[in-house]
CSV table of C-alpha atoms in Angstrom, one decimal:
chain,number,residue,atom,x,y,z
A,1,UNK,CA,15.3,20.2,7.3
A,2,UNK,CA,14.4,17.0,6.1
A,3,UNK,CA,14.9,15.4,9.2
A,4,UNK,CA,13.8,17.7,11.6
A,5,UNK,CA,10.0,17.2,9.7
A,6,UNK,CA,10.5,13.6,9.8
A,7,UNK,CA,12.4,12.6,12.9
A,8,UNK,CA,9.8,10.9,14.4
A,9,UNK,CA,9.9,8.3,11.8
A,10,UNK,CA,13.9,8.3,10.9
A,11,UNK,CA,15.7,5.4,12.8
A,12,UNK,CA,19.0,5.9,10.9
A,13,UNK,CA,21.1,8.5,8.9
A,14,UNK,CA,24.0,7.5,7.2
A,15,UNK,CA,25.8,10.5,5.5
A,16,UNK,CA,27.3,9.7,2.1
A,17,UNK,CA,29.8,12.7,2.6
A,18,UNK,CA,30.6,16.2,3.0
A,19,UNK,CA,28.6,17.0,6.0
A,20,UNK,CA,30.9,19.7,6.4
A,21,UNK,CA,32.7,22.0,4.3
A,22,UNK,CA,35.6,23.1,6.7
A,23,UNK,CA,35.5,20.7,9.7
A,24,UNK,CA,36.4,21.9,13.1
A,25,UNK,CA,36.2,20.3,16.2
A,26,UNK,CA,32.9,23.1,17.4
A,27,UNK,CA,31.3,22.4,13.5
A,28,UNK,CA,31.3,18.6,14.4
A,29,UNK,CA,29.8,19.0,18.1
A,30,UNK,CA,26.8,21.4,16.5
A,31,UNK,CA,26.3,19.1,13.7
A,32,UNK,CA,25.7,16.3,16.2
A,33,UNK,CA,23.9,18.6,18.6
A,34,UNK,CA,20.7,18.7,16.1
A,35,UNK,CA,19.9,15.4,16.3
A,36,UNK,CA,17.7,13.9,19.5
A,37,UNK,CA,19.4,11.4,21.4
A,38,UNK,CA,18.4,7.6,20.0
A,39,UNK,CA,18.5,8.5,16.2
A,40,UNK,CA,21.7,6.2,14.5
A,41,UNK,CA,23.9,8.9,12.1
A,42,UNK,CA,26.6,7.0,10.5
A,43,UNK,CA,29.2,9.2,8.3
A,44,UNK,CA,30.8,7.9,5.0
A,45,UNK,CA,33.6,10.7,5.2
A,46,UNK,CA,34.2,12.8,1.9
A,47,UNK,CA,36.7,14.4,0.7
A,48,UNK,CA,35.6,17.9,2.6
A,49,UNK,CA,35.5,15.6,5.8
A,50,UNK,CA,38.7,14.5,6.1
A,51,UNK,CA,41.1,15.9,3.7
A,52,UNK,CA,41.0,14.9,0.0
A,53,UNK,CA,43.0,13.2,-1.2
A,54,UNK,CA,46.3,13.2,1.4
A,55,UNK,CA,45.4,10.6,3.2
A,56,UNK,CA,47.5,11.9,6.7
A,57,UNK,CA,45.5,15.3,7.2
A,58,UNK,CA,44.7,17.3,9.4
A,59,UNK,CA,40.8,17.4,9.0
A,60,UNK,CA,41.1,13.2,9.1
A,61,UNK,CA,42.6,13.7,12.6
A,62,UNK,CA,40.1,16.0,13.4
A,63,UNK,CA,37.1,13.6,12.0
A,64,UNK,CA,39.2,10.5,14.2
A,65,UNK,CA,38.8,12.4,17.1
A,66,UNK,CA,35.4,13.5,17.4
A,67,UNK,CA,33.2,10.5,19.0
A,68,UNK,CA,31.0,9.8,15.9
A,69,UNK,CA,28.1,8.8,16.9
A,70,UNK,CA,27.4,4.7,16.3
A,71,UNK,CA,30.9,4.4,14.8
A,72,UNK,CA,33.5,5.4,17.2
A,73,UNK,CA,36.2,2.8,16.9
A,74,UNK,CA,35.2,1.1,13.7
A,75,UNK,CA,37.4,0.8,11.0
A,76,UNK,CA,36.2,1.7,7.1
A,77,UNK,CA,34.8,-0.2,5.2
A,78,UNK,CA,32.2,-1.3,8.4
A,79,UNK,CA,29.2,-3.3,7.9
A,80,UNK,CA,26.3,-3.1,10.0
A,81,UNK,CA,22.9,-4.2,10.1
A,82,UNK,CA,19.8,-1.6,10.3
A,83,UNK,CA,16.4,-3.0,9.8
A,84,UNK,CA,17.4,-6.7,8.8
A,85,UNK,CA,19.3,-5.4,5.8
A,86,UNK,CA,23.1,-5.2,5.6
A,87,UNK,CA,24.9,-1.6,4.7
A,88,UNK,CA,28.8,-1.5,3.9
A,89,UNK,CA,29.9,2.0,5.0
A,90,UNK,CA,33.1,2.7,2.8
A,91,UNK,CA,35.4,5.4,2.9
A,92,UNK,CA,36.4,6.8,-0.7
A,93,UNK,CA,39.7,8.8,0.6
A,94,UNK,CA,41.5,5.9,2.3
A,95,UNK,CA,45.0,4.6,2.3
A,96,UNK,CA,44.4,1.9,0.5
A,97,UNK,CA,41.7,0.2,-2.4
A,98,UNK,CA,38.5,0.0,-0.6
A,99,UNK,CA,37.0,-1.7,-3.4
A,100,UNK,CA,38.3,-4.9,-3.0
A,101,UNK,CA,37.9,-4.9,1.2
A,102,UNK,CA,34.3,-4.2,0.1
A,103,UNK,CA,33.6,-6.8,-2.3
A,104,UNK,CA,35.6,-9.5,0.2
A,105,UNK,CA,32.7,-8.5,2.8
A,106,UNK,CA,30.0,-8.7,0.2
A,107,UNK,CA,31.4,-12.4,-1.1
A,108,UNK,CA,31.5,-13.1,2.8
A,109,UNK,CA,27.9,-12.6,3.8
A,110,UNK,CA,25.5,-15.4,2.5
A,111,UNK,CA,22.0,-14.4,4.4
A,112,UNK,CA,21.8,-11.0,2.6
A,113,UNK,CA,20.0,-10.7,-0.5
A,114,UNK,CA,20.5,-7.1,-0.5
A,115,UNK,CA,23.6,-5.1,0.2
A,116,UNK,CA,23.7,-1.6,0.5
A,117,UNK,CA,27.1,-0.1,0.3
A,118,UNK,CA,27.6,3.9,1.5
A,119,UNK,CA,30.4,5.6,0.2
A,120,UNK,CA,31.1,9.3,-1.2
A,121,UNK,CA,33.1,9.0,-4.6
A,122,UNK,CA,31.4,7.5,-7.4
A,123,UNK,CA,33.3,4.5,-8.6
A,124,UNK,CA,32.2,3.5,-12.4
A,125,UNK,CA,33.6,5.6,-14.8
A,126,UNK,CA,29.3,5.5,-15.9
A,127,UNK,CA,28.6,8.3,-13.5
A,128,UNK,CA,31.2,10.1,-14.2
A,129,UNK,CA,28.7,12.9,-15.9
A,130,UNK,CA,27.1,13.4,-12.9
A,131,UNK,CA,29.9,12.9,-9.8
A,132,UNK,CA,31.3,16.2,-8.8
A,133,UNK,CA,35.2,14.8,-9.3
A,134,UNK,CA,36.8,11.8,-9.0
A,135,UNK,CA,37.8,10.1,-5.9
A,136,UNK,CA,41.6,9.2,-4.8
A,137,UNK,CA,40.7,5.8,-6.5
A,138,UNK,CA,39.2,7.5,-9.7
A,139,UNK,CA,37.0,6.3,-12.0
A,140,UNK,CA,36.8,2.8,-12.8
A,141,UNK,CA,35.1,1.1,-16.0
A,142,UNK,CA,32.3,-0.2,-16.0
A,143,UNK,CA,33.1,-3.4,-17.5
A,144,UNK,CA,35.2,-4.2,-14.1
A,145,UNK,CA,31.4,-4.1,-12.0
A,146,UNK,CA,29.3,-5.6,-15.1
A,147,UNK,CA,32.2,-8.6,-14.6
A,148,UNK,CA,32.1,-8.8,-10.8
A,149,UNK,CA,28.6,-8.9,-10.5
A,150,UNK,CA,27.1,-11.1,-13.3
A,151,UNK,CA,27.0,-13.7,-11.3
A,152,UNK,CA,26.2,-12.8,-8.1
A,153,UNK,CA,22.9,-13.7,-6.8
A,154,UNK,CA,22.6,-10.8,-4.6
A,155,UNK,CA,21.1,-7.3,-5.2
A,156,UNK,CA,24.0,-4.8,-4.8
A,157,UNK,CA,23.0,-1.1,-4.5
A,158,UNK,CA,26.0,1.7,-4.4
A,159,UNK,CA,25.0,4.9,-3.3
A,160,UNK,CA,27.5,7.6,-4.0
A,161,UNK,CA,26.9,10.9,-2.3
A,162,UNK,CA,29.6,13.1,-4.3
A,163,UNK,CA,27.1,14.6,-6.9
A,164,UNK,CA,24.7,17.5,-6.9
A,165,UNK,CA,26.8,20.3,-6.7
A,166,UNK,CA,26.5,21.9,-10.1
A,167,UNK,CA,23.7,23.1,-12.0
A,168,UNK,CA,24.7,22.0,-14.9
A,169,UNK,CA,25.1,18.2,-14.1
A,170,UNK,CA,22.6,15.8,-13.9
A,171,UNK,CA,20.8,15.9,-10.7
A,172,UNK,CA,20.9,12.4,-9.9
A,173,UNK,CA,21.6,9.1,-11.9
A,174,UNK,CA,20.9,5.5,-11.6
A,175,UNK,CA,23.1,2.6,-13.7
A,176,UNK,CA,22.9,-1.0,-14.0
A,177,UNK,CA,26.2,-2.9,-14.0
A,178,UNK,CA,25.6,-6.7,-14.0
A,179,UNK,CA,24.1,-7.9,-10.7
A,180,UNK,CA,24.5,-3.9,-9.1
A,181,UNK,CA,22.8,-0.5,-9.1
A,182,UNK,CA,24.8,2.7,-8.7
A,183,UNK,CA,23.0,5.8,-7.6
A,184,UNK,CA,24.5,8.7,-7.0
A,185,UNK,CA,23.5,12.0,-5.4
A,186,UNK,CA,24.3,15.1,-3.4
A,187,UNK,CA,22.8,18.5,-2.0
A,188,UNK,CA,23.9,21.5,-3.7
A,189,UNK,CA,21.4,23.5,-2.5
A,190,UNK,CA,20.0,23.9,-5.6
A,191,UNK,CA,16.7,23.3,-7.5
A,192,UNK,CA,16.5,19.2,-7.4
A,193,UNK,CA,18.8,18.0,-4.6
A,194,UNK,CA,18.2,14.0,-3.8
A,195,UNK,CA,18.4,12.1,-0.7
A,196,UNK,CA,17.8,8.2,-0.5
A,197,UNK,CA,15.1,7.0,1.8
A,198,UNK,CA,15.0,3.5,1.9
């Protein structure tokens, strides 16, 4: 809905999860159907998208065979640039620790002052009031991240889309761990559901 009263002025969409509840080959083909043809969707699979936590799933081989659009053959965690700023697009259910791939690509790129990094399962333990469950790696402290980032002269921004799906958990939350922000929100349908615009 949002989109389709804002299109003409949405360049990029990147999913942080869950797009779909019970994926099929037809639900991904109509999800991609309502979007007009130049608009860049990039997918962060959740848990719902691909199988949980067993990493060899059925619904993963199902999302790994649809043609996603703007992401077909690239491997998580994927940078890519989209209006001069550089997003990491992680994938919370993989096989192994996609932390530390991520941080090696943030330590790795010197021009960016800010990084975004998409993924669905909130990693500090901080959120953990407001995430809907942990992910396969589950929650870390927040001491690891306040460590990691003191020093870093970058602005690092998490946004975590596994939140929002009960009415009695915060909406949406914002923490401050050294050097990086960790936002996390979801659509529940309910009264309060948050996207990120940026």
């Amino acid at each position: 809905e949002f989109y389709l009263k804002n299109r003409n002025k949405i360049t990029s969409i990147i999913f942080s999860g869950d797009v779909l509840k019970e994926p099929s080959i037809k639900k991904w083909q109509d999800f991609y159907s309502k979007f007009k043809g130049d608009i860049k969707i990039y997918i962060a699979p959740g848990n719902h998208d691909i199988g949980g936590k067993i990493f060899d799933s059925a619904l993963r081989d199902v999302f790994e065979i649809i043609p996603h659009k703007n992401q077909a053959g690239l491997n998580f965690p994927f940078r890519l640039i989209l209006n001069k700023s550089l997003f990491i697009i992680g994938d919370s259910n993989s096989e192994k620790n996609s932390l530390d791939e991520i941080i090696s690509i943030i330590e790795r790129e010197k021009e960016f002052e800010i990084v975004y990094v998409v993924i669905h399962h909130a990693f500090p333990e901080g959120l953990k009031d407001a995430a809907n469950a942990p992910g396969k790696h589950n929650f870390i402290k927040d001491s690891y991240f306040e460590e990691e980032f003191k020093n870093n002269n970058k602005k690092i921004i998490f946004l975590y889309g596994d939140g929002g799906a009960f009415a009695n958990k915060p909406r949406y939350k914002c923490i401050k761990l050294g050097n990086s922000f960790h936002l996390i929100s979801g659509i529940g349908e309910l009264q309060g559901d948050t996207i990120f615009v940026i």
